[in-house]
Coordinates of C-alpha atoms in Angstrom, one line a residue:
Chain A
M1 CA -20.6 -64.3 68.3
D2 CA -19.5 -64.1 71.9
R3 CA -22.6 -64.0 73.9
P4 CA -22.4 -63.0 77.6
P5 CA -24.0 -65.5 79.8
G6 CA -27.1 -64.7 81.7
G7 CA -30.9 -64.8 81.1
P8 CA -32.0 -61.1 80.7
L9 CA -29.1 -60.3 78.4
L10 CA -29.9 -63.3 76.3
A11 CA -33.5 -62.2 76.1
V12 CA -32.4 -58.7 74.9
A13 CA -30.0 -60.2 72.4
R14 CA -32.4 -62.8 71.0
P15 CA -34.5 -60.5 68.8
F16 CA -31.4 -59.0 67.2
A17 CA -29.9 -62.4 66.4
Q18 CA -33.3 -63.7 65.2
G19 CA -33.7 -60.6 63.0
A20 CA -30.2 -61.1 61.5
V21 CA -30.9 -64.8 60.6
R22 CA -34.4 -64.1 59.3
S23 CA -33.3 -61.1 57.3
S24 CA -30.5 -63.1 55.7
V25 CA -32.9 -66.0 54.9
L26 CA -35.4 -63.5 53.3
L27 CA -32.6 -61.8 51.4
V28 CA -31.5 -65.1 49.9
L29 CA -35.0 -66.0 49.0
T30 CA -35.9 -62.7 47.4
A31 CA -32.5 -62.1 45.7
F32 CA -32.3 -65.6 44.3
V33 CA -34.2 -65.2 41.1
P34 CA -33.0 -61.5 40.3
G35 CA -29.6 -62.9 41.0
I36 CA -29.9 -65.5 38.3
W37 CA -31.1 -62.8 35.9
V38 CA -28.2 -60.5 36.6
A39 CA -25.8 -63.4 36.3
A40 CA -27.3 -64.4 33.1
A41 CA -27.3 -60.9 31.8
F42 CA -23.7 -60.4 32.8
F43 CA -22.7 -63.6 31.2
F44 CA -24.5 -63.4 27.9
L45 CA -24.3 -59.7 27.3
R46 CA -20.9 -58.8 28.7
L47 CA -19.1 -62.0 27.8
T48 CA -20.7 -62.9 24.5
G49 CA -22.3 -59.5 23.8
S50 CA -24.7 -60.4 20.9
A51 CA -28.3 -60.5 19.8
F52 CA -28.0 -64.3 20.5
G53 CA -27.2 -63.4 24.1
T54 CA -30.3 -61.2 24.4
F55 CA -32.4 -64.0 23.1
W56 CA -30.9 -66.4 25.7
C57 CA -31.2 -63.9 28.4
V58 CA -35.0 -63.5 27.9
F59 CA -36.1 -67.0 26.7
G60 CA -33.4 -69.2 28.1
V61 CA -33.3 -67.7 31.6
A62 CA -35.9 -65.1 32.5
V63 CA -39.0 -66.9 31.2
P64 CA -38.2 -70.4 32.6
C65 CA -37.3 -68.8 35.9
L66 CA -40.8 -67.2 36.0
V67 CA -42.3 -70.6 35.4
V68 CA -40.1 -72.8 37.6
F69 CA -39.3 -70.8 40.7
P70 CA -42.4 -68.8 41.8
R71 CA -44.2 -71.8 43.4
P72 CA -41.3 -73.3 45.5
V73 CA -40.0 -69.8 46.5
C74 CA -43.5 -68.5 47.4
G75 CA -44.3 -71.7 49.2
A76 CA -41.1 -71.3 51.3
V77 CA -42.1 -67.7 52.2
R78 CA -45.6 -68.8 53.2
S79 CA -44.3 -71.5 55.5
L80 CA -41.6 -69.1 56.9
V81 CA -44.2 -66.5 57.7
L82 CA -46.3 -69.2 59.4
R83 CA -43.4 -70.4 61.4
W84 CA -42.1 -66.9 62.4
T85 CA -45.4 -65.1 63.1
G86 CA -48.1 -67.8 63.3
T87 CA -50.0 -66.0 60.4
A88 CA -51.2 -68.7 58.1
I89 CA -51.4 -67.5 54.5
P90 CA -53.4 -70.0 52.5
D91 CA -52.5 -70.5 48.9
S92 CA -55.2 -70.5 46.3
Y93 CA -53.8 -72.5 43.4
R94 CA -56.5 -74.2 41.3
P95 CA -56.7 -77.9 42.1
L96 CA -55.0 -80.1 39.5
V97 CA -57.2 -82.2 37.3
P98 CA -56.0 -85.9 37.5
V99 CA -54.5 -87.1 34.2
T100 CA -57.0 -89.7 32.8
R101 CA -57.1 -91.8 29.7
M102 CA -60.1 -91.1 27.5
A103 CA -61.9 -93.6 25.2
T104 CA -59.9 -92.2 22.3
R105 CA -56.8 -93.5 24.2
Y106 CA -55.6 -89.9 24.5
W107 CA -54.7 -88.4 27.8
W108 CA -56.7 -85.6 29.3
N109 CA -55.1 -83.4 31.9
G110 CA -57.8 -80.6 32.4
Y111 CA -56.2 -78.4 29.7
D112 CA -55.6 -80.4 26.6
Y113 CA -55.4 -84.0 25.1
Q114 CA -52.0 -85.6 24.6
R115 CA -50.8 -88.8 23.0
F116 CA -48.5 -89.8 25.8
R117 CA -49.0 -89.7 29.5
W118 CA -45.7 -88.0 30.3
V119 CA -46.4 -85.3 27.8
S120 CA -49.8 -84.8 29.3
L121 CA -48.3 -84.5 32.8
F122 CA -45.6 -82.1 31.5
H123 CA -48.2 -80.0 29.8
R124 CA -50.3 -79.9 32.9
W125 CA -47.3 -78.8 34.9
I126 CA -46.5 -75.9 32.6
L127 CA -50.1 -74.8 31.9
S128 CA -51.1 -74.9 35.5
R129 CA -48.3 -72.3 36.0
V130 CA -49.4 -70.1 33.2
Y131 CA -53.2 -70.2 33.3
D132 CA -53.6 -70.1 37.1
P133 CA -54.3 -66.5 38.4
A134 CA -52.7 -67.5 41.6
A135 CA -49.5 -68.4 39.7
W136 CA -49.5 -64.9 38.1
R137 CA -49.8 -63.4 41.6
D138 CA -46.8 -65.5 42.6
M139 CA -44.8 -64.1 39.7
L140 CA -45.9 -60.6 40.6
W141 CA -44.6 -61.2 44.2
L142 CA -41.3 -62.5 42.8
L143 CA -40.9 -59.3 40.7
A144 CA -41.9 -57.0 43.5
A145 CA -40.2 -58.8 46.4
P146 CA -36.7 -57.6 45.9
F147 CA -37.9 -53.9 46.2
T148 CA -40.2 -54.5 49.2
A149 CA -39.4 -57.4 51.5
G150 CA -36.0 -57.9 50.0
A151 CA -34.9 -54.3 50.4
A152 CA -36.4 -54.0 53.9
A153 CA -34.5 -57.2 54.9
A154 CA -31.3 -56.1 53.3
A155 CA -31.3 -52.5 54.8
P156 CA -30.3 -53.4 58.4
L157 CA -27.8 -56.0 57.2
A158 CA -26.3 -53.5 54.8
L159 CA -26.1 -50.7 57.3
T160 CA -24.5 -52.9 60.0
A161 CA -22.0 -54.2 57.5
A162 CA -21.2 -50.9 56.0
G163 CA -20.8 -49.2 59.4
A164 CA -18.6 -52.0 60.7
A165 CA -16.6 -52.0 57.5
A166 CA -16.0 -48.2 57.8
V167 CA -14.9 -48.5 61.4
V168 CA -12.5 -51.3 60.6
R169 CA -11.1 -49.5 57.7
R170 CA -10.4 -46.3 59.7
W171 CA -8.6 -48.3 62.4
S172 CA -6.7 -50.8 60.3
P173 CA -3.0 -50.3 59.6
P174 CA -2.3 -48.2 56.4
P175 CA -2.9 -44.9 58.2
P176 CA -0.9 -45.7 61.4
V177 CA -2.7 -43.1 63.4
P178 CA -6.4 -43.8 64.1
D179 CA -8.8 -41.7 62.2
W180 CA -11.1 -40.1 64.8
A181 CA -13.1 -38.0 62.5
G182 CA -15.5 -40.2 60.7
T183 CA -15.7 -43.0 63.4
P184 CA -18.8 -41.7 65.3
V185 CA -20.8 -41.6 62.1
A186 CA -19.7 -45.1 61.1
V187 CA -20.5 -46.4 64.6
A188 CA -23.9 -44.7 64.4
V189 CA -24.6 -46.3 61.1
A190 CA -23.7 -49.8 62.4
L191 CA -25.8 -49.3 65.5
L192 CA -28.8 -48.1 63.4
G193 CA -28.4 -51.2 61.3
V194 CA -28.4 -53.4 64.4
L195 CA -31.4 -51.7 65.9
L196 CA -33.3 -52.2 62.6
L197 CA -32.5 -55.9 62.6
P198 CA -35.6 -57.0 64.6
V199 CA -37.9 -54.9 62.3
G200 CA -36.6 -55.3 58.8
W201 CA -37.8 -58.9 58.1
R202 CA -41.3 -58.0 59.3
V203 CA -42.0 -56.1 56.0
A204 CA -42.2 -59.6 54.4
V205 CA -45.3 -60.4 56.3
P206 CA -47.7 -57.7 55.0
S207 CA -46.2 -58.0 51.5
A208 CA -46.7 -61.8 51.5
R209 CA -50.2 -61.4 52.9
R210 CA -51.0 -58.9 50.1
L211 CA -49.8 -61.0 47.2
L212 CA -49.4 -64.5 48.3
G213 CA -52.8 -65.0 50.0
P214 CA -55.9 -65.7 47.9
S215 CA -57.1 -62.7 45.8
A216 CA -60.5 -61.4 46.4
P217 CA -62.0 -63.2 43.4
A218 CA -60.3 -66.4 44.6
R219 CA -61.8 -66.0 48.1
F220 CA -65.2 -65.4 46.7
A221 CA -64.8 -68.4 44.4
A222 CA -63.9 -70.6 47.4
R223 CA -66.8 -69.2 49.4
I224 CA -69.2 -69.9 46.5
A225 CA -67.8 -73.4 46.2
A226 CA -68.4 -74.0 49.9
L227 CA -72.0 -72.6 49.7
V228 CA -72.8 -74.8 46.7
Q229 CA -71.4 -77.8 48.6
G230 CA -73.4 -76.9 51.7
R231 CA -76.6 -76.5 49.6
A232 CA -76.0 -79.9 48.0
D233 CA -75.4 -81.5 51.4
L234 CA -78.6 -79.9 52.8
T235 CA -80.6 -81.2 49.9
H236 CA -79.3 -84.7 50.3
A237 CA -79.9 -84.6 54.1
Q238 CA -83.5 -83.4 53.6
E239 CA -84.2 -85.9 51.0
A240 CA -82.9 -88.8 53.2
E241 CA -84.9 -87.5 56.1
L242 CA -88.1 -87.4 54.1
R243 CA -87.5 -90.8 52.8
R244 CA -87.0 -92.1 56.3
I245 CA -90.2 -90.5 57.5
E246 CA -92.1 -91.9 54.5
R247 CA -90.7 -95.4 55.1
D248 CA -91.4 -95.3 58.8
L249 CA -94.9 -94.1 58.3
H250 CA -95.6 -96.7 55.6
D251 CA -94.2 -99.6 57.4
G252 CA -95.2 -98.7 60.9
A253 CA -98.2 -96.6 61.7
Q254 CA -100.0 -97.0 58.4
A255 CA -99.7 -100.8 58.4
R256 CA -100.9 -100.9 62.0
L257 CA -104.0 -98.8 61.1
V258 CA -104.8 -101.1 58.2
S259 CA -104.6 -104.1 60.6
I260 CA -106.8 -102.3 63.1
G261 CA -109.4 -101.8 60.4
L262 CA -109.2 -105.5 59.4
S263 CA -109.6 -106.7 63.0
L264 CA -112.5 -104.4 63.5
S265 CA -114.4 -105.6 60.5
A266 CA -113.7 -109.1 61.5
A267 CA -115.0 -108.4 65.0
E268 CA -118.1 -106.8 63.5
R269 CA -118.8 -110.0 61.6
L270 CA -118.3 -112.2 64.6
L271 CA -120.2 -110.0 67.0
D272 CA -123.3 -112.3 67.2
D273 CA -121.6 -115.7 66.9
D274 CA -118.4 -115.8 69.0
Q275 CA -118.1 -113.3 71.9
T276 CA -114.8 -114.7 73.1
E277 CA -113.2 -114.4 69.7
V278 CA -114.5 -110.8 69.4
R279 CA -113.1 -109.9 72.8
E280 CA -109.7 -111.3 71.7
L281 CA -109.9 -109.3 68.5
L282 CA -110.7 -106.1 70.3
R283 CA -107.8 -106.7 72.7
Q284 CA -105.5 -107.1 69.7
T285 CA -106.8 -104.0 68.2
R286 CA -106.2 -102.0 71.3
E287 CA -102.6 -103.3 71.4
N288 CA -102.2 -102.4 67.7
S289 CA -103.5 -98.9 68.2
L290 CA -101.1 -98.4 71.2
A291 CA -98.2 -99.7 69.1
A292 CA -99.2 -97.3 66.2
L293 CA -99.3 -94.4 68.7
R294 CA -95.9 -95.3 70.0
E295 CA -94.4 -95.4 66.5
L296 CA -95.9 -92.1 65.6
R297 CA -94.6 -90.6 68.8
E298 CA -91.1 -91.9 68.0
L299 CA -91.3 -90.5 64.5
A300 CA -92.4 -87.1 65.8
R301 CA -89.6 -87.1 68.3
G302 CA -87.2 -87.8 65.5
I303 CA -88.4 -84.8 63.5
V304 CA -88.4 -82.4 66.4
P305 CA -88.3 -83.5 70.1
P306 CA -91.2 -82.0 72.0
V307 CA -89.2 -80.2 74.6
L308 CA -87.1 -78.6 71.9
A309 CA -90.3 -77.2 70.3
E310 CA -91.8 -76.2 73.6
R311 CA -88.9 -74.9 75.6
G312 CA -86.0 -74.4 73.3
L313 CA -82.4 -75.6 73.0
V314 CA -81.2 -75.2 76.6
D315 CA -84.0 -77.2 78.3
A316 CA -84.0 -79.7 75.4
I317 CA -80.3 -80.4 76.2
R318 CA -81.1 -80.5 79.8
A319 CA -83.7 -83.2 79.1
L320 CA -81.2 -85.0 77.0
A321 CA -78.8 -84.9 79.9
L322 CA -81.4 -86.3 82.2
D323 CA -81.9 -89.2 79.9
A324 CA -78.2 -90.0 79.5
P325 CA -76.9 -93.0 81.3
L326 CA -73.7 -91.1 82.3
R327 CA -73.4 -88.3 84.9
T328 CA -74.1 -85.2 82.8
E329 CA -73.8 -81.6 83.6
V330 CA -75.3 -78.8 81.5
R331 CA -74.1 -75.2 81.8
S332 CA -75.5 -72.4 79.6
T333 CA -75.1 -68.7 79.1
L334 CA -77.7 -68.5 76.5
E335 CA -80.6 -66.2 77.4
H336 CA -82.9 -66.1 74.4
R337 CA -84.3 -68.7 72.1
L338 CA -82.6 -69.1 68.7
E339 CA -84.0 -69.5 65.3
T340 CA -85.7 -72.9 65.1
P341 CA -83.5 -74.4 62.4
I342 CA -80.5 -73.5 64.3
E343 CA -81.9 -74.9 67.5
S344 CA -82.8 -78.0 65.8
G345 CA -79.4 -78.4 64.1
L346 CA -77.5 -77.8 67.4
Y347 CA -79.8 -80.1 69.3
F348 CA -79.4 -83.1 67.0
A349 CA -75.6 -82.5 66.7
T350 CA -75.4 -82.4 70.6
A351 CA -77.5 -85.5 70.8
E352 CA -75.2 -87.3 68.5
L353 CA -72.1 -86.2 70.4
V354 CA -73.6 -87.3 73.7
T355 CA -74.6 -90.6 72.2
N356 CA -70.9 -91.0 70.9
A357 CA -69.6 -90.2 74.4
V358 CA -71.8 -92.7 76.1
K359 CA -71.0 -95.4 73.5
H360 CA -67.3 -94.9 72.8
S361 CA -65.6 -92.8 75.4
H362 CA -65.5 -95.3 78.3
G363 CA -65.7 -92.2 80.5
S364 CA -67.8 -91.6 83.6
A365 CA -69.1 -88.0 83.1
I366 CA -70.1 -85.6 80.4
D367 CA -70.0 -81.8 80.5
I368 CA -72.0 -79.8 78.2
T369 CA -71.7 -76.1 77.8
I370 CA -73.7 -73.8 75.6
D371 CA -72.3 -70.4 75.0
R372 CA -72.8 -67.4 72.8
T373 CA -69.6 -66.7 70.9
R374 CA -68.5 -63.9 68.6
Q375 CA -69.6 -65.9 65.6
G376 CA -72.8 -67.3 66.9
V377 CA -73.6 -70.2 69.3
A378 CA -71.2 -73.0 70.4
V379 CA -72.1 -76.1 72.2
T380 CA -69.2 -78.1 73.7
V381 CA -69.5 -81.7 74.8
A382 CA -66.6 -82.9 76.9
D383 CA -66.1 -86.3 78.4
D384 CA -63.4 -87.8 80.6
G385 CA -63.0 -90.8 78.5
R386 CA -60.1 -92.3 76.6
G387 CA -60.1 -89.8 73.7
G388 CA -58.9 -90.6 70.2
A389 CA -62.1 -89.4 68.5
R390 CA -61.5 -88.6 64.8
A391 CA -63.7 -87.5 61.9
G392 CA -62.5 -90.2 59.6
A393 CA -64.4 -91.1 56.3
G394 CA -67.7 -92.7 56.9
S395 CA -67.6 -92.0 60.7
G396 CA -70.5 -90.3 62.5
L397 CA -68.4 -87.2 63.1
A398 CA -67.7 -86.9 59.4
G399 CA -71.4 -87.1 58.8
L400 CA -72.1 -84.5 61.4
R401 CA -69.5 -82.2 59.8
T402 CA -71.3 -82.5 56.5
R403 CA -74.6 -81.7 58.1
L404 CA -73.2 -78.7 59.9
N405 CA -71.9 -77.5 56.5
A406 CA -75.5 -76.7 55.7
F407 CA -75.6 -74.2 58.5
D408 CA -72.1 -72.9 57.8
G409 CA -71.3 -74.5 61.2
V410 CA -68.0 -75.9 62.2
L411 CA -67.0 -79.0 64.2
R412 CA -63.8 -78.7 66.3
I413 CA -62.4 -81.9 67.7
D414 CA -59.9 -82.0 70.5
S415 CA -59.3 -85.6 71.5
P416 CA -55.8 -86.7 72.1
P417 CA -55.3 -90.4 72.6
G418 CA -55.8 -91.2 76.3
G419 CA -58.4 -88.4 76.6
P420 CA -60.1 -86.3 77.5
T421 CA -62.3 -85.4 74.5
R422 CA -63.7 -82.0 73.8
I423 CA -65.9 -81.6 70.7
T424 CA -67.4 -78.2 69.9
V425 CA -70.1 -77.5 67.5
E426 CA -70.3 -73.8 66.5
V427 CA -73.1 -72.4 64.3
P428 CA -73.2 -68.8 63.2
C429 CA -76.3 -66.8 63.9
A430 CA -77.3 -63.2 64.4
S431 CA -77.4 -62.2 68.0
S432 CA -80.9 -61.4 69.1
Chain B
M1 CA -115.7 -86.9 92.4
R2 CA -115.8 -83.5 90.7
I3 CA -113.4 -83.2 87.9
V4 CA -112.3 -80.5 85.4
V5 CA -111.0 -81.7 82.0
V6 CA -108.7 -79.5 80.0
E7 CA -108.0 -80.8 76.5
D8 CA -108.0 -78.9 73.2
L9 CA -109.0 -81.8 70.9
Y10 CA -112.8 -82.1 71.0
L11 CA -112.8 -85.8 70.3
L12 CA -110.3 -86.6 73.0
R13 CA -112.0 -84.3 75.5
D14 CA -115.4 -85.9 74.7
G15 CA -113.9 -89.3 75.1
L16 CA -112.3 -88.5 78.5
V17 CA -115.6 -86.9 79.8
R18 CA -117.5 -90.1 78.7
L19 CA -114.9 -92.4 80.3
L20 CA -114.9 -90.5 83.6
E21 CA -118.6 -90.4 83.7
A22 CA -118.9 -94.1 82.9
Y23 CA -117.0 -94.7 86.0
G24 CA -119.3 -92.6 88.1
H25 CA -117.4 -89.3 88.3
K26 CA -118.8 -85.9 87.6
V27 CA -117.0 -83.7 85.1
V28 CA -118.1 -80.2 86.4
A29 CA -116.4 -78.3 83.5
S30 CA -114.2 -78.8 80.5
A31 CA -111.9 -76.3 78.8
G32 CA -109.9 -76.2 75.6
D33 CA -107.2 -73.6 76.3
G34 CA -105.1 -72.4 79.1
P35 CA -106.8 -69.1 80.3
T36 CA -110.2 -70.7 80.3
A37 CA -108.9 -73.6 82.2
L38 CA -107.3 -71.3 84.9
R39 CA -110.6 -69.5 85.3
L40 CA -112.6 -72.7 85.5
L41 CA -110.3 -74.3 88.0
A42 CA -110.4 -71.2 90.3
E43 CA -114.2 -71.1 89.9
H44 CA -115.1 -74.8 90.5
R45 CA -112.3 -75.9 92.8
P46 CA -112.5 -79.5 91.6
D47 CA -111.3 -82.6 93.4
V48 CA -108.9 -83.2 90.5
A49 CA -108.0 -81.6 87.2
V50 CA -107.1 -83.7 84.2
V51 CA -104.9 -81.5 81.9
D52 CA -103.4 -82.0 78.5
V53 CA -99.8 -80.6 78.2
R54 CA -100.2 -79.0 74.8
L55 CA -102.8 -76.3 74.6
P56 CA -103.6 -73.5 72.2
P57 CA -102.5 -70.8 71.3
T58 CA -98.8 -71.8 71.5
F59 CA -99.2 -75.6 71.6
S60 CA -96.1 -75.8 73.8
D61 CA -96.1 -76.8 77.5
E62 CA -99.0 -74.5 78.4
G63 CA -100.9 -77.3 80.2
L64 CA -98.0 -77.7 82.5
Q65 CA -97.8 -74.0 83.2
V66 CA -101.6 -73.9 83.9
A67 CA -101.1 -76.7 86.4
L68 CA -98.2 -75.0 88.1
E69 CA -100.1 -71.7 88.1
A70 CA -103.3 -73.2 89.4
R71 CA -101.4 -75.0 92.2
R72 CA -99.8 -71.6 93.2
G73 CA -103.3 -70.3 93.6
Q74 CA -104.8 -73.3 95.3
P75 CA -101.9 -75.2 97.0
G76 CA -102.4 -79.0 96.9
L77 CA -104.8 -78.8 94.0
P78 CA -104.6 -82.4 92.5
V79 CA -103.6 -82.3 88.9
L80 CA -103.1 -85.1 86.5
I81 CA -101.1 -84.1 83.4
L82 CA -101.6 -86.1 80.2
S83 CA -99.1 -86.0 77.5
Q84 CA -98.3 -87.4 74.1
H85 CA -94.6 -87.5 75.2
I86 CA -92.9 -88.1 78.5
E87 CA -90.2 -85.8 79.8
Q88 CA -88.3 -86.2 83.1
L89 CA -87.8 -82.5 83.1
Y90 CA -91.5 -81.9 83.3
A91 CA -92.2 -84.5 85.9
R92 CA -89.6 -83.0 88.1
E93 CA -90.9 -79.5 87.7
L94 CA -94.4 -80.7 88.5
L95 CA -93.3 -82.5 91.7
A96 CA -90.9 -79.8 92.8
A97 CA -93.9 -77.4 92.8
G98 CA -95.1 -78.9 96.1
G99 CA -96.0 -82.2 97.4
G100 CA -98.4 -84.8 96.3
G101 CA -101.6 -84.8 94.3
V102 CA -99.8 -84.8 91.0
G103 CA -99.8 -87.2 88.1
Y104 CA -98.0 -87.3 84.8
L105 CA -99.1 -89.9 82.4
L106 CA -98.8 -90.8 78.7
K107 CA -102.0 -90.4 76.9
D108 CA -101.8 -94.1 76.0
R109 CA -102.6 -95.0 79.5
V110 CA -106.2 -93.9 78.8
F111 CA -106.5 -97.0 76.8
D112 CA -106.5 -99.1 79.9
A113 CA -109.6 -97.5 81.5
D114 CA -109.3 -99.3 84.8
Q115 CA -105.8 -98.2 85.5
F116 CA -106.4 -94.8 84.2
I117 CA -109.4 -94.2 86.5
E118 CA -107.4 -95.7 89.4
A119 CA -104.6 -93.1 88.7
V120 CA -107.1 -90.2 88.6
E121 CA -108.6 -91.3 91.9
R122 CA -105.2 -91.8 93.5
V123 CA -104.1 -88.3 92.4
A124 CA -107.4 -86.9 93.8
R125 CA -106.5 -88.5 97.2
G126 CA -103.2 -86.7 97.1
G127 CA -101.0 -89.4 95.9
T128 CA -98.7 -89.4 93.0
S129 CA -99.0 -91.2 89.7
L130 CA -95.9 -91.2 87.5
D131 CA -95.9 -92.9 84.1
P132 CA -93.8 -96.1 84.2
A133 CA -91.9 -94.6 81.2
V134 CA -90.7 -91.7 83.4
V135 CA -89.8 -94.0 86.1
A136 CA -87.9 -96.3 83.8
K137 CA -85.9 -93.3 82.4
I138 CA -85.0 -92.2 85.9
M139 CA -83.8 -95.7 86.8
N140 CA -81.7 -95.9 83.6
A141 CA -80.2 -92.4 84.1
G142 CA -76.7 -92.0 85.2
S143 CA -75.3 -91.8 88.7
A144 CA -77.9 -91.2 91.3
S145 CA -76.2 -90.8 94.6
P146 CA -78.8 -91.3 97.3
L147 CA -80.2 -94.2 95.4
D148 CA -76.9 -96.1 95.3
A149 CA -77.4 -97.1 98.9
L150 CA -80.5 -99.0 97.9
T151 CA -80.5 -102.7 97.1
A152 CA -81.9 -103.9 93.7
R153 CA -85.1 -105.0 95.3
E154 CA -85.5 -101.7 97.1
R155 CA -85.0 -99.8 93.8
D156 CA -87.8 -101.9 92.3
V157 CA -90.0 -101.0 95.2
I158 CA -89.3 -97.3 95.0
A159 CA -89.8 -97.3 91.3
L160 CA -93.3 -98.7 91.8
M161 CA -93.9 -96.4 94.6
A162 CA -93.2 -93.5 92.3
E163 CA -95.7 -94.8 89.9
G164 CA -98.1 -94.4 92.7
L165 CA -98.8 -98.0 93.7
S166 CA -99.9 -98.9 97.3
N167 CA -97.9 -101.5 99.3
Q168 CA -100.6 -104.0 98.5
A169 CA -100.3 -103.3 94.8
I170 CA -96.5 -103.4 94.9
A171 CA -96.7 -106.7 96.7
R172 CA -98.9 -108.1 93.9
R173 CA -96.6 -106.8 91.1
L174 CA -93.4 -108.2 92.7
F175 CA -95.0 -111.4 94.0
L176 CA -94.0 -110.7 97.5
S177 CA -96.0 -110.5 100.8
E178 CA -97.2 -107.1 101.9
G179 CA -95.2 -107.5 105.0
A180 CA -92.0 -107.8 103.0
I181 CA -92.9 -104.6 101.1
S182 CA -93.5 -102.6 104.2
K183 CA -90.1 -103.8 105.5
H184 CA -88.5 -102.6 102.3
T185 CA -90.3 -99.3 102.4
T186 CA -89.2 -98.8 106.0
A187 CA -85.6 -99.6 104.9
I188 CA -85.9 -97.1 101.9
F189 CA -87.2 -94.4 104.3
A190 CA -84.3 -95.0 106.6
K191 CA -81.7 -95.0 103.8
L192 CA -83.0 -91.8 102.2
G193 CA -83.1 -90.2 105.6
I194 CA -86.9 -89.6 105.6
E195 CA -88.4 -89.5 109.0
A196 CA -91.9 -90.1 110.0
D197 CA -93.8 -86.8 110.1
A198 CA -97.3 -85.6 111.1
D199 CA -98.5 -85.6 107.5
G200 CA -97.5 -89.2 107.0
N201 CA -96.5 -88.1 103.5
R202 CA -93.3 -90.1 103.5
R203 CA -94.0 -91.8 100.2
V204 CA -94.3 -88.6 98.3
R205 CA -91.1 -87.4 99.8
A206 CA -89.3 -90.6 99.0
V207 CA -90.5 -90.2 95.4
L208 CA -89.3 -86.6 95.3
T209 CA -85.9 -87.7 96.6
F210 CA -85.9 -90.4 93.9
L211 CA -86.6 -87.8 91.2
G212 CA -84.2 -85.3 92.7
A213 CA -81.5 -88.0 92.6
A214 CA -81.8 -87.9 88.8
G215 CA -81.8 -84.2 88.7
R216 CA -78.3 -83.0 88.2
T217 CA -78.7 -80.1 85.8

């Protein structure tokens, strides 16, 4: 194609060229499987023309095609849609059960038992394509695609080609005199095809979203799985928290109170005989009661920090900022108090992020912003440190993510190596 | 000295009254909740009020609000806040609401009766008495611009000054002569840009600067 130089012209031509390429790619993808069927039908019925041919057509080509091709072809369409339009279409295939050897020495693949591992793997491969509802939706798309996305992608190409071919035929040698009559129609048809180029391939997007994305039951199933996981996480977190409190009370304050009681009874006994000893015992008792008080205070603060209970999230985070050993700014657009569990969840998440920033970022300043968002409330902790924060297995951030699950909250980490780090915690809540 | 005690727990209120009276002060009234406390403070105009932070009915920072409210009505009313927990935020709000005559102590400090009574008397005289825990937190907090100019020794001195100690007491605590301390305080006033004024209340203003330095929110 001879493109004239120059920016604006290039910009005008680009969607058309893009449309042509994308339409062709889609056409190939959607016509691929029907193409095989047509070829098979032609070969077996026209060339051999027998019942045997029909059998091969159906069971030798059509059925295997429906098992083999849907997943790669649909995967290609999903990734193309993502690349072309930025619309992510998640697949919803059931996760594969790992092939494991049972005590009977047979292999279990989630569907059936097999004597040999490779048979088990092969069965799993076939059955996962037959028993999975998402696989059936893929097949459905494969059957429907030639008539929707394929046809829409083919139309502009076909019109352009037909129009161009008509013009060429009218002007090419056999009739020596140019044929003026049909030319405008042919040119118009070609032009229409070219104009449709940027549009045709877009039909693939809604059709893919409709059939290739998760179905409503699959979405609900995923949602329920997430909720079950969240509830399990919450139960675990609560259990661990209760255990911690019990342990701290038992080893700390309770032990101190026992020792206070012991010293007091000793002092009572010594009161008449040894005044100096009594004095010493009383001094120790006072120290012990102070220590018990301190431990109880720490424990209470760990359950819910006093400022949080008294003033709410924003002031609690301000107080946190005052105590941080780095320069810390707090900005907030939050006007009302939130539900207490949400305040508490956000507070402890923020406290952890600030602690992380202080410990690991090697930065000099922290910025905390608290904002209402469309989904709920978001707290962002940003530092000017060296970045590279990740939520790897066993890390504090992974733990934080698990705890946020219980609130249906999300953790977004933006921390390129070299910094800066921005970590956002967002928790949904009804706007009050 | 005439004192009003505001504390909702009967045992603790009773103990405080006993302790204060054992040291020869007169507790003119005691209250167990915010509104009563405000009424009593306006009625008796005591020399100092000892107020618990958490009061019914909300058990949040009502005591602090009572103190701030009472000081709006009677500027300079000395108030000593007692709390189970120490928050810089509250200390700053208290001090920002005008000059001296304020204290903010952990309830634990009551255990050392001598020091507690000393703190009450200091606040009644218009001084400040911040809990060492608050002061320590401020010293540990991040960048504190006006304080950067101070030497380590001067920072020690201003921290003790914030707790409310006199030059003499600071000298004792740091094992220095009183003359050395007054030299340090003069240097601190100069570095913080606090000039001598008619009130002679430079110590309080230095402490405010000290607290303000930590206030960046």
